[in-house]
Amino acid sequence: MNTYVVRQVVIITILFSCIIPMVPADGVFTVVQTWGNAGSTNGSMANASGIAVDSNGSVYVADTGNNRIEKFTGNGTYIVSWGGSGTNTSMFSSPAGIATDTSGNVYVADTGNNRIQKFTQSGSFISVWGTYGTNTSELCSPAGVATDVGGNVYVADTGNNRIQKFTQSGNFTTAWGEYGTTPGRFNSPTGIAVDAEGYVHVADRYNSRVQKFDAAGNYICSLITEEGVSLGNLQGLASDAASHVYVTDTSRNQVHLFNATGVLNATWGGYGTATGFFNNPKGVATDSNGSVYVLDTGNSRVQVFQRGPAITSCTPASGDQSGNVTITITGTNFEANMSTVSVSGTGISVGPYSTRTGTLITCLFSISSHAATGQRIVTVTNPGTNTTANTTFTVTGPTIATLNPAFGHSNTTLPVTIAGDLFIPSSATLQKGDYVITANTSSLKKSTSTLVYIAIPLTGARTGVYNLTLKNQDGKTVTKYDAFTVLANTTPVTNTTVRHRSS
């Protein structure tokens, strides 16, 4: 799987009286499935424009160039297709938009025939409405269709620069919009979606914006981008259970994500053929598991993304050696009762877990006395989607800053002062490979929490560079690598420089 860190935006803005609070950006997106290829055989695509997912997880593709609808399983296995070029019912002319309702019915924006056709899940024809024109119930190149939980059907009447609302049987209810750039007007509306709260979102293609309306067509606001950030030519639109809005940007080969308050929260993609990149993406859809299906039109494929976990905080952010610390990790998109926590390096064991919800993980860190001090990487993994998020945790304990002197000759016992912090010394050893020198920590003046006085017996010691390990009375240890150099007793000590590496 490939994981893509998305461009994230956090702003606070007032636009057209739509007040948007500051909201934290979240998540990364991982490609979990891809399928499709160019052609006209089963499972192939030609300039496909629309995609929808029903409540059972089946995926429907409006295969525009082949004038048909294709149905797949959620992992891309071909099931069935229907259609063909023509004007009779069950036939199409460049179908572009597609949607399903809560009963599993399939609605197709039959763009070239200026009508909406309704089918069962298996492709059996149910009804049709619409004809070319500008009056209510008449359509001009409709490119998008969406449904709400009440069974209403919303159509992006693209050529007429308006939205029309119908009952599920095709009876006209209301319409709004006309050509223009002011709020509530459109320039080639294409994608349309209804969020979990019943608001209608429209991809206003050539005005490069997403407009939000209530179910009666009253303008609410335009979704917000960061100052200086503009959108391109928008086409497909979808919303998920959390009322996030996804829109495809065909001119920039990207997908934009707006959070539930209408702020641009993430952008991913870019031109290319590798997974995670796009060539003229048109359709987008979501399923009940939070997966995002992108119809990568120019690459004749569907790419399926999952949003991974995002960490907001890790509390406390540090813990002592030889300690047990209860850690609380907050964030979003955790997998309840499934997400796991791991820590880089050695010396810290994780568990048991006391809480694992979608936004909170509580677990125990058991830190050994030999755990190296310093910063560690804490990783939360969602096993269901193999996605991860990282934060940091610091192991605290005694630290060694300097040794003075840092070298001595192999014909003496040398007093050495160790400077650092959190010392309660009980022993000090120098080690080079399997050769160990034990220092005396008690025969010199009394040590403090920041200074330790030792005597190193060097007579007959092997020459070379040694690591120094200091052990506290509470069992905590600290090692400074390449800390001390033993020189032969004939080695001059003047103008000698010894380089050391800190732990």
Short mmCIF file of C-alpha atoms in Angstrom, two decimals:
data_model
loop_
_atom_site.label_atom_id
_atom_site.label_comp_id
_atom_site.label_asym_id
_atom_site.label_seq_id
_atom_site.Cartn_x
_atom_site.Cartn_y
_atom_site.Cartn_z
CA MET A 1 0.00 0.00 0.00
CA ASN A 2 1.08 3.57 -0.61
CA THR A 3 0.40 6.30 1.92
CA TYR A 4 0.13 9.96 0.97
CA VAL A 5 0.45 12.77 3.45
CA VAL A 6 -2.14 15.26 2.32
CA ARG A 7 -1.86 19.01 2.09
CA GLN A 8 -3.60 20.32 5.19
CA VAL A 9 -5.23 23.70 5.74
CA VAL A 10 -6.42 25.39 8.93
CA ILE A 11 -8.07 28.85 8.73
CA ILE A 12 -10.81 30.98 10.23
CA THR A 13 -12.84 32.97 7.71
CA ILE A 14 -16.10 34.82 7.13
CA LEU A 15 -17.46 34.62 3.60
CA PHE A 16 -20.94 35.61 2.45
CA SER A 17 -22.09 35.53 6.10
CA CYS A 18 -21.00 31.89 6.44
CA ILE A 19 -18.92 31.82 9.65
CA ILE A 20 -16.37 29.02 9.74
CA PRO A 21 -14.59 28.17 13.03
CA MET A 22 -11.02 26.97 13.21
CA VAL A 23 -10.86 23.20 12.81
CA PRO A 24 -7.73 21.01 13.02
CA ALA A 25 -6.59 19.26 9.86
CA ASP A 26 -6.47 15.48 10.06
CA GLY A 27 -5.29 12.30 8.53
CA VAL A 28 -3.41 10.76 5.70
CA PHE A 29 -4.84 8.79 2.78
CA THR A 30 -3.73 5.33 1.76
CA VAL A 31 -4.50 3.57 -1.52
CA VAL A 32 -6.11 0.27 -0.57
CA GLN A 33 -7.52 -0.83 -3.96
CA THR A 34 -7.15 -0.01 -7.66
CA TRP A 35 -8.90 -1.59 -10.60
CA GLY A 36 -9.82 -1.01 -14.24
CA ASN A 37 -8.18 -0.54 -17.61
CA ALA A 38 -8.93 1.14 -20.90
CA GLY A 39 -11.26 -0.69 -23.29
CA SER A 40 -14.77 -1.92 -23.91
CA THR A 41 -14.66 -5.41 -22.41
CA ASN A 42 -16.28 -6.22 -19.08
CA GLY A 43 -14.55 -4.27 -16.32
CA SER A 44 -12.82 -1.92 -18.76
CA MET A 45 -13.62 1.78 -19.11
CA ALA A 46 -13.63 4.55 -21.68
CA ASN A 47 -13.77 8.14 -20.42
CA ALA A 48 -15.84 7.06 -17.40
CA SER A 49 -17.33 10.05 -15.59
CA GLY A 50 -19.49 9.01 -12.63
CA ILE A 51 -19.22 6.64 -9.70
CA ALA A 52 -21.52 5.67 -6.82
CA VAL A 53 -21.51 3.16 -3.95
CA ASP A 54 -24.71 1.64 -2.56
CA SER A 55 -25.46 0.65 1.04
CA ASN A 56 -24.23 -2.90 0.36
CA GLY A 57 -20.84 -1.67 -0.83
CA SER A 58 -21.42 -2.36 -4.52
CA VAL A 59 -19.79 0.17 -6.85
CA TYR A 60 -21.45 1.57 -9.99
CA VAL A 61 -19.49 3.31 -12.75
CA ALA A 62 -20.99 5.48 -15.49
CA ASP A 63 -18.78 4.27 -18.34
CA THR A 64 -19.40 7.32 -20.51
CA GLY A 65 -17.45 6.40 -23.63
CA ASN A 66 -18.98 2.93 -23.75
CA ASN A 67 -22.50 4.23 -23.01
CA ARG A 68 -23.12 1.78 -20.22
CA ILE A 69 -23.27 1.28 -16.46
CA GLU A 70 -20.87 -1.21 -14.86
CA LYS A 71 -21.36 -2.75 -11.43
CA PHE A 72 -18.48 -4.03 -9.29
CA THR A 73 -17.96 -5.42 -5.81
CA GLY A 74 -16.25 -3.14 -3.34
CA ASN A 75 -12.87 -4.66 -4.21
CA GLY A 76 -13.33 -4.21 -7.96
CA THR A 77 -14.65 -7.57 -9.11
CA TYR A 78 -16.90 -7.10 -12.14
CA ILE A 79 -20.55 -8.13 -11.58
CA VAL A 80 -22.73 -6.89 -14.44
CA SER A 81 -23.24 -4.07 -16.93
CA TRP A 82 -26.15 -2.66 -18.89
CA GLY A 83 -26.82 -0.08 -21.55
CA GLY A 84 -25.55 0.68 -25.05
CA SER A 85 -25.66 3.68 -27.34
CA GLY A 86 -29.17 4.87 -28.15
CA THR A 87 -32.24 6.82 -27.17
CA ASN A 88 -34.52 3.98 -26.05
CA THR A 89 -34.94 3.28 -22.35
CA SER A 90 -32.00 1.40 -20.82
CA MET A 91 -29.73 2.90 -23.47
CA PHE A 92 -27.53 5.94 -23.08
CA SER A 93 -25.80 8.83 -24.75
CA SER A 94 -22.68 9.78 -22.75
CA PRO A 95 -24.01 9.05 -19.24
CA ALA A 96 -22.06 11.17 -16.76
CA GLY A 97 -23.66 11.17 -13.31
CA ILE A 98 -24.83 8.27 -11.18
CA ALA A 99 -26.32 7.87 -7.69
CA THR A 100 -28.08 5.30 -5.52
CA ASP A 101 -30.83 5.71 -2.93
CA THR A 102 -31.45 4.00 0.41
CA SER A 103 -33.52 1.31 -1.32
CA GLY A 104 -30.66 0.46 -3.66
CA ASN A 105 -32.20 2.00 -6.79
CA VAL A 106 -29.73 3.45 -9.31
CA TYR A 107 -30.22 6.86 -10.96
CA VAL A 108 -28.27 7.78 -14.10
CA ALA A 109 -27.83 11.24 -15.57
CA ASP A 110 -28.17 10.29 -19.25
CA THR A 111 -26.41 13.45 -20.33
CA GLY A 112 -26.63 13.29 -24.10
CA ASN A 113 -30.29 12.25 -23.98
CA ASN A 114 -31.15 15.04 -21.49
CA ARG A 115 -32.92 12.75 -19.06
CA ILE A 116 -32.69 10.75 -15.83
CA GLN A 117 -33.13 6.98 -15.92
CA LYS A 118 -33.90 4.88 -12.84
CA PHE A 119 -32.92 1.20 -12.48
CA THR A 120 -32.83 -1.61 -9.96
CA GLN A 121 -29.51 -2.76 -8.53
CA SER A 122 -29.23 -5.38 -11.24
CA GLY A 123 -29.95 -2.92 -14.06
CA SER A 124 -33.63 -3.55 -14.70
CA PHE A 125 -35.31 -0.41 -16.02
CA ILE A 126 -37.82 1.30 -13.68
CA SER A 127 -38.62 4.76 -15.02
CA VAL A 128 -37.36 7.80 -16.94
CA TRP A 129 -38.02 11.51 -16.92
CA GLY A 130 -36.75 14.62 -18.62
CA THR A 131 -36.41 15.96 -22.14
CA TYR A 132 -34.38 18.72 -23.73
CA GLY A 133 -35.44 22.26 -22.81
CA THR A 134 -35.29 25.12 -20.35
CA ASN A 135 -38.65 24.78 -18.63
CA THR A 136 -39.04 23.04 -15.28
CA SER A 137 -38.61 19.26 -15.59
CA GLU A 138 -36.70 19.83 -18.84
CA LEU A 139 -32.96 19.30 -18.90
CA CYS A 140 -29.90 20.37 -20.85
CA SER A 141 -26.89 18.06 -20.61
CA PRO A 142 -27.39 17.04 -16.96
CA ALA A 143 -24.04 15.92 -15.56
CA GLY A 144 -24.77 15.11 -11.92
CA VAL A 145 -27.42 13.40 -9.82
CA ALA A 146 -27.78 12.80 -6.07
CA THR A 147 -30.37 11.54 -3.59
CA ASP A 148 -31.22 12.25 0.04
CA VAL A 149 -32.55 9.99 2.80
CA GLY A 150 -36.10 11.08 2.01
CA GLY A 151 -35.87 9.72 -1.52
CA ASN A 152 -35.64 13.10 -3.24
CA VAL A 153 -33.52 13.31 -6.37
CA TYR A 154 -31.35 16.34 -7.14
CA VAL A 155 -30.09 16.93 -10.68
CA ALA A 156 -27.27 19.21 -11.78
CA ASP A 157 -28.94 20.65 -14.90
CA THR A 158 -25.57 21.66 -16.30
CA GLY A 159 -26.52 23.36 -19.54
CA ASN A 160 -29.25 25.38 -17.82
CA ASN A 161 -26.95 26.37 -14.92
CA ARG A 162 -29.43 25.29 -12.28
CA ILE A 163 -30.36 22.53 -9.85
CA GLN A 164 -33.68 20.73 -10.16
CA LYS A 165 -35.24 18.67 -7.41
CA PHE A 166 -37.61 15.75 -8.06
CA THR A 167 -39.40 13.03 -6.14
CA GLN A 168 -38.01 9.53 -6.58
CA SER A 169 -40.65 8.91 -9.24
CA GLY A 170 -39.55 11.97 -11.21
CA ASN A 171 -42.16 14.55 -10.22
CA PHE A 172 -40.75 18.07 -10.22
CA THR A 173 -40.47 19.76 -6.79
CA THR A 174 -38.36 22.89 -7.13
CA ALA A 175 -35.43 24.45 -8.99
CA TRP A 176 -32.85 27.12 -8.26
CA GLY A 177 -29.95 28.88 -9.93
CA GLU A 178 -29.06 30.57 -13.20
CA TYR A 179 -25.91 31.59 -15.00
CA GLY A 180 -23.65 33.93 -13.04
CA THR A 181 -20.85 34.30 -10.54
CA THR A 182 -22.70 35.67 -7.51
CA PRO A 183 -23.82 33.38 -4.67
CA GLY A 184 -26.53 30.93 -5.73
CA ARG A 185 -25.67 31.21 -9.43
CA PHE A 186 -23.65 28.77 -11.48
CA ASN A 187 -21.32 28.36 -14.41
CA SER A 188 -21.70 24.75 -15.54
CA PRO A 189 -22.66 22.90 -12.32
CA THR A 190 -21.56 19.27 -12.51
CA GLY A 191 -21.15 17.26 -9.33
CA ILE A 192 -23.83 17.27 -6.66
CA ALA A 193 -24.09 15.58 -3.26
CA VAL A 194 -26.29 15.66 -0.17
CA ASP A 195 -24.51 15.43 3.19
CA ALA A 196 -25.62 13.63 6.35
CA GLU A 197 -27.40 16.76 7.59
CA GLY A 198 -29.41 17.17 4.39
CA TYR A 199 -27.45 20.08 2.90
CA VAL A 200 -26.94 20.08 -0.87
CA HIS A 201 -23.44 20.74 -2.19
CA VAL A 202 -22.81 21.66 -5.83
CA ALA A 203 -19.53 21.63 -7.77
CA ASP A 204 -19.79 24.95 -9.64
CA ARG A 205 -17.27 23.91 -12.28
CA TYR A 206 -16.12 27.05 -14.05
CA ASN A 207 -16.65 29.30 -11.04
CA SER A 208 -14.12 27.01 -9.31
CA ARG A 209 -16.10 26.71 -6.11
CA VAL A 210 -18.40 24.44 -4.12
CA GLN A 211 -21.70 26.03 -3.07
CA LYS A 212 -23.85 24.82 -0.18
CA PHE A 213 -27.66 25.03 -0.04
CA ASP A 214 -30.45 23.75 2.14
CA ALA A 215 -32.87 21.18 0.73
CA ALA A 216 -35.17 23.93 -0.56
CA GLY A 217 -32.38 25.61 -2.52
CA ASN A 218 -31.64 28.47 -0.15
CA TYR A 219 -28.00 29.52 -0.39
CA ILE A 220 -25.93 28.88 2.74
CA CYS A 221 -22.31 29.60 1.77
CA SER A 222 -19.43 28.70 -0.49
CA LEU A 223 -16.93 26.29 1.00
CA ILE A 224 -13.74 27.93 2.16
CA THR A 225 -10.18 27.75 0.90
CA GLU A 226 -7.10 29.26 2.45
CA GLU A 227 -6.27 32.81 1.34
CA GLY A 228 -4.23 32.57 -1.83
CA VAL A 229 -5.37 28.98 -2.54
CA SER A 230 -7.69 28.57 -5.51
CA LEU A 231 -9.49 25.60 -7.00
CA GLY A 232 -9.51 24.54 -10.64
CA ASN A 233 -12.27 23.02 -12.78
CA LEU A 234 -14.38 20.97 -10.40
CA GLN A 235 -16.47 17.98 -11.42
CA GLY A 236 -17.30 15.06 -9.12
CA LEU A 237 -18.69 15.58 -5.64
CA ALA A 238 -19.41 13.26 -2.71
CA SER A 239 -20.11 13.43 1.02
CA ASP A 240 -19.55 10.91 3.80
CA ALA A 241 -21.31 10.04 7.06
CA ALA A 242 -19.42 12.81 8.87
CA SER A 243 -20.57 15.40 6.29
CA HIS A 244 -17.08 15.81 4.86
CA VAL A 245 -17.23 16.90 1.20
CA TYR A 246 -14.91 15.50 -1.48
CA VAL A 247 -14.56 17.15 -4.90
CA THR A 248 -12.45 16.21 -7.92
CA ASP A 249 -10.40 18.93 -9.58
CA THR A 250 -9.88 17.81 -13.17
CA SER A 251 -7.58 20.65 -14.22
CA ARG A 252 -5.23 20.05 -11.29
CA ASN A 253 -5.57 16.27 -11.11
CA GLN A 254 -6.41 16.45 -7.42
CA VAL A 255 -9.07 15.62 -4.88
CA HIS A 256 -10.01 18.27 -2.32
CA LEU A 257 -11.52 17.45 1.07
CA PHE A 258 -13.63 19.96 2.99
CA ASN A 259 -14.48 19.22 6.59
CA ALA A 260 -17.99 19.32 8.03
CA THR A 261 -17.79 23.05 8.71
CA GLY A 262 -16.90 23.83 5.11
CA VAL A 263 -13.15 24.48 5.40
CA LEU A 264 -10.65 23.04 2.90
CA ASN A 265 -8.94 20.44 5.05
CA ALA A 266 -6.84 18.36 2.65
CA THR A 267 -5.75 18.00 -0.96
CA TRP A 268 -4.04 15.03 -2.53
CA GLY A 269 -3.05 13.71 -5.95
CA GLY A 270 -1.26 15.36 -8.84
CA TYR A 271 -0.71 14.32 -12.43
CA GLY A 272 0.68 10.84 -13.01
CA THR A 273 0.01 7.16 -13.53
CA ALA A 274 1.42 5.83 -10.26
CA THR A 275 -1.02 4.93 -7.50
CA GLY A 276 -2.17 8.00 -5.65
CA PHE A 277 -1.83 10.21 -8.73
CA PHE A 278 -4.49 11.08 -11.27
CA ASN A 279 -5.13 11.93 -14.91
CA ASN A 280 -8.34 13.96 -15.26
CA PRO A 281 -10.22 12.52 -12.24
CA LYS A 282 -13.97 13.00 -12.63
CA GLY A 283 -16.14 10.95 -10.28
CA VAL A 284 -15.84 10.48 -6.53
CA ALA A 285 -17.89 8.49 -4.02
CA THR A 286 -17.71 7.26 -0.42
CA ASP A 287 -18.90 4.17 1.41
CA SER A 288 -20.09 3.48 4.95
CA ASN A 289 -16.57 2.46 6.02
CA GLY A 290 -15.11 5.84 5.14
CA SER A 291 -13.41 4.68 1.96
CA VAL A 292 -13.12 7.23 -0.85
CA TYR A 293 -13.53 5.98 -4.43
CA VAL A 294 -11.96 8.19 -7.11
CA LEU A 295 -12.72 7.64 -10.79
CA ASP A 296 -9.31 8.30 -12.35
CA THR A 297 -10.76 8.87 -15.80
CA GLY A 298 -7.64 9.45 -17.90
CA ASN A 299 -5.98 6.39 -16.36
CA SER A 300 -9.15 4.29 -16.88
CA ARG A 301 -9.25 3.05 -13.32
CA VAL A 302 -10.83 3.39 -9.90
CA GLN A 303 -8.59 4.17 -6.94
CA VAL A 304 -9.88 3.52 -3.43
CA PHE A 305 -8.43 5.49 -0.51
CA GLN A 306 -8.76 5.10 3.24
CA ARG A 307 -8.09 7.87 5.69
CA GLY A 308 -5.70 6.75 8.41
CA PRO A 309 -5.48 7.79 12.05
CA ALA A 310 -4.45 11.28 13.12
CA ILE A 311 -2.97 12.04 16.54
CA THR A 312 -3.86 15.22 18.39
CA SER A 313 -1.98 14.66 21.65
CA CYS A 314 0.01 12.13 23.71
CA THR A 315 -0.17 12.72 27.48
CA PRO A 316 2.11 12.63 29.36
CA ALA A 317 4.81 13.27 26.80
CA SER A 318 7.61 11.78 28.91
CA GLY A 319 8.34 9.16 31.55
CA ASP A 320 11.23 8.01 33.75
CA GLN A 321 13.27 4.87 33.41
CA SER A 322 12.05 2.08 35.72
CA GLY A 323 8.56 3.55 35.63
CA ASN A 324 5.04 2.59 34.57
CA VAL A 325 3.20 5.40 32.80
CA THR A 326 -0.46 5.46 31.75
CA ILE A 327 -0.53 7.10 28.32
CA THR A 328 -3.57 8.84 26.81
CA ILE A 329 -3.53 9.38 23.04
CA THR A 330 -6.27 11.51 21.50
CA GLY A 331 -7.03 11.95 17.81
CA THR A 332 -9.36 10.87 15.04
CA ASN A 333 -9.95 7.85 12.81
CA PHE A 334 -8.69 5.27 15.30
CA GLU A 335 -10.19 1.80 14.89
CA ALA A 336 -12.21 1.05 18.03
CA ASN A 337 -10.87 -1.99 19.95
CA MET A 338 -8.37 -2.64 17.15
CA SER A 339 -5.79 0.15 16.87
CA THR A 340 -2.39 -0.75 18.35
CA VAL A 341 0.41 1.35 19.82
CA SER A 342 4.14 0.67 19.43
CA VAL A 343 7.27 2.54 20.53
CA SER A 344 10.57 2.73 18.67
CA GLY A 345 13.75 1.35 20.22
CA THR A 346 13.97 -1.08 23.10
CA GLY A 347 13.14 -0.94 26.77
CA ILE A 348 9.45 0.09 26.57
CA SER A 349 6.63 -2.46 26.50
CA VAL A 350 3.08 -1.41 25.66
CA GLY A 351 -0.08 -2.70 27.31
CA PRO A 352 -2.55 -3.48 28.57
CA TYR A 353 -5.07 -1.18 26.86
CA SER A 354 -7.87 0.25 28.98
CA THR A 355 -9.57 2.33 26.27
CA ARG A 356 -9.63 2.07 22.47
CA THR A 357 -12.30 4.17 20.75
CA GLY A 358 -12.34 6.10 17.49
CA THR A 359 -10.86 9.15 19.20
CA LEU A 360 -9.12 7.90 22.37
CA ILE A 361 -6.52 5.27 23.28
CA THR A 362 -5.36 4.67 26.86
CA CYS A 363 -2.61 2.16 27.58
CA LEU A 364 0.34 1.45 29.88
CA PHE A 365 4.00 2.10 29.01
CA SER A 366 6.36 -0.04 31.11
CA ILE A 367 9.81 1.55 30.92
CA SER A 368 12.80 -0.58 31.94
CA SER A 369 15.78 0.74 33.87
CA HIS A 370 17.96 0.13 30.82
CA ALA A 371 15.74 2.02 28.36
CA ALA A 372 17.84 4.62 26.56
CA THR A 373 16.93 8.16 27.46
CA GLY A 374 15.74 10.55 24.77
CA GLN A 375 12.93 10.88 22.30
CA ARG A 376 11.07 7.86 20.90
CA ILE A 377 8.56 7.52 18.05
CA VAL A 378 5.11 6.35 19.14
CA THR A 379 3.08 4.80 16.31
CA VAL A 380 -0.67 4.17 16.23
CA THR A 381 -1.58 1.52 13.65
CA ASN A 382 -5.04 0.80 12.26
CA PRO A 383 -4.79 -2.89 11.33
CA GLY A 384 -7.96 -2.83 9.26
CA THR A 385 -6.46 -0.46 6.69
CA ASN A 386 -2.75 -0.77 7.58
CA THR A 387 -2.53 2.98 8.11
CA THR A 388 -0.44 4.70 10.76
CA ALA A 389 0.17 7.97 12.57
CA ASN A 390 3.14 9.01 14.68
CA THR A 391 3.85 11.15 17.71
CA THR A 392 6.73 11.33 20.20
CA PHE A 393 7.48 10.28 23.77
CA THR A 394 10.63 11.06 25.76
CA VAL A 395 12.31 8.67 28.19
CA THR A 396 13.87 10.60 31.04
CA GLY A 397 16.68 9.44 33.33
CA PRO A 398 20.28 10.21 34.15
CA THR A 399 22.26 11.87 31.37
CA ILE A 400 25.99 12.22 30.84
CA ALA A 401 27.25 15.45 29.33
CA THR A 402 31.04 15.37 29.72
CA LEU A 403 33.98 13.49 31.25
CA ASN A 404 37.00 15.40 32.50
CA PRO A 405 39.53 14.21 31.59
CA ALA A 406 38.26 12.07 28.74
CA PHE A 407 41.50 10.10 28.28
CA GLY A 408 44.23 8.54 30.39
CA HIS A 409 47.31 6.33 30.19
CA SER A 410 47.40 2.65 30.96
CA ASN A 411 49.79 3.01 33.89
CA THR A 412 47.77 4.81 36.53
CA THR A 413 44.51 5.14 38.47
CA LEU A 414 42.87 8.26 37.10
CA PRO A 415 40.34 10.50 38.88
CA VAL A 416 37.57 11.56 36.47
CA THR A 417 34.65 13.96 36.92
CA ILE A 418 31.38 13.13 35.14
CA ALA A 419 28.98 16.02 34.54
CA GLY A 420 25.32 15.49 33.74
CA ASP A 421 21.95 15.27 35.48
CA LEU A 422 19.78 13.06 37.69
CA PHE A 423 22.71 11.15 39.19
CA ILE A 424 22.37 8.82 42.20
CA PRO A 425 25.44 6.74 41.34
CA SER A 426 26.07 3.21 42.54
CA SER A 427 28.50 1.97 39.88
CA ALA A 428 30.41 3.01 36.78
CA THR A 429 31.95 0.77 34.17
CA LEU A 430 33.93 1.28 30.97
CA GLN A 431 33.53 -1.28 28.21
CA LYS A 432 35.35 -1.97 24.96
CA GLY A 433 33.92 -5.02 23.31
CA ASP A 434 34.00 -7.77 25.96
CA TYR A 435 36.65 -5.98 28.03
CA VAL A 436 35.32 -4.17 31.11
CA ILE A 437 36.92 -1.76 33.55
CA THR A 438 35.05 -1.18 36.82
CA ALA A 439 35.53 2.28 38.27
CA ASN A 440 35.52 3.21 41.97
CA THR A 441 32.62 5.56 42.80
CA SER A 442 33.06 5.80 46.57
CA SER A 443 36.70 6.56 47.34
CA LEU A 444 36.66 10.18 46.15
CA LYS A 445 34.67 13.21 47.23
CA LYS A 446 30.90 12.94 47.48
CA SER A 447 28.91 12.98 44.24
CA THR A 448 25.90 15.22 43.57
CA SER A 449 22.90 14.98 41.23
CA THR A 450 24.92 16.74 38.51
CA LEU A 451 28.54 15.65 39.25
CA VAL A 452 29.95 12.18 39.82
CA TYR A 453 33.54 11.59 40.93
CA ILE A 454 35.11 8.27 39.98
CA ALA A 455 38.54 6.68 39.92
CA ILE A 456 39.38 4.53 36.91
CA PRO A 457 42.08 1.84 37.39
CA LEU A 458 43.93 2.00 34.07
CA THR A 459 47.09 0.06 34.91
CA GLY A 460 47.41 -2.70 32.35
CA ALA A 461 44.15 -1.72 30.63
CA ARG A 462 43.75 -2.29 26.92
CA THR A 463 44.20 0.81 24.84
CA GLY A 464 41.30 2.16 22.76
CA VAL A 465 37.98 3.95 22.99
CA TYR A 466 35.50 2.85 25.69
CA ASN A 467 31.81 3.35 26.37
CA LEU A 468 30.94 4.53 29.87
CA THR A 469 27.86 3.17 31.70
CA LEU A 470 26.70 4.77 34.92
CA LYS A 471 24.13 2.93 37.06
CA ASN A 472 22.02 4.78 39.64
CA GLN A 473 21.00 3.38 43.00
CA ASP A 474 17.40 3.13 41.72
CA GLY A 475 18.54 0.88 38.87
CA LYS A 476 18.40 3.51 36.12
CA THR A 477 21.34 3.44 33.75
CA VAL A 478 22.85 5.73 31.17
CA THR A 479 25.57 5.02 28.63
CA LYS A 480 27.78 7.52 26.87
CA TYR A 481 29.31 5.97 23.79
CA ASP A 482 32.96 6.55 22.82
CA ALA A 483 33.29 8.42 26.09
CA PHE A 484 36.81 7.67 27.24
CA THR A 485 40.11 6.79 25.54
CA VAL A 486 42.85 4.68 27.13
CA LEU A 487 46.27 5.57 25.73
CA ALA A 488 49.47 3.56 25.91
CA ASN A 489 51.76 4.77 28.68
CA THR A 490 54.24 6.01 26.07
CA THR A 491 51.65 8.18 24.31
CA PRO A 492 52.32 11.89 24.81
CA VAL A 493 49.45 13.81 26.34
CA THR A 494 50.25 17.31 25.09
CA ASN A 495 48.33 18.73 22.15
CA THR A 496 46.15 15.62 22.07
CA THR A 497 42.58 15.92 20.86
CA VAL A 498 40.10 13.11 21.44
CA ARG A 499 36.71 13.23 19.70
CA HIS A 500 33.69 11.79 21.45
CA ARG A 501 30.17 10.87 20.40
CA SER A 502 27.31 11.67 22.72
CA SER A 503 24.66 9.13 23.41
#
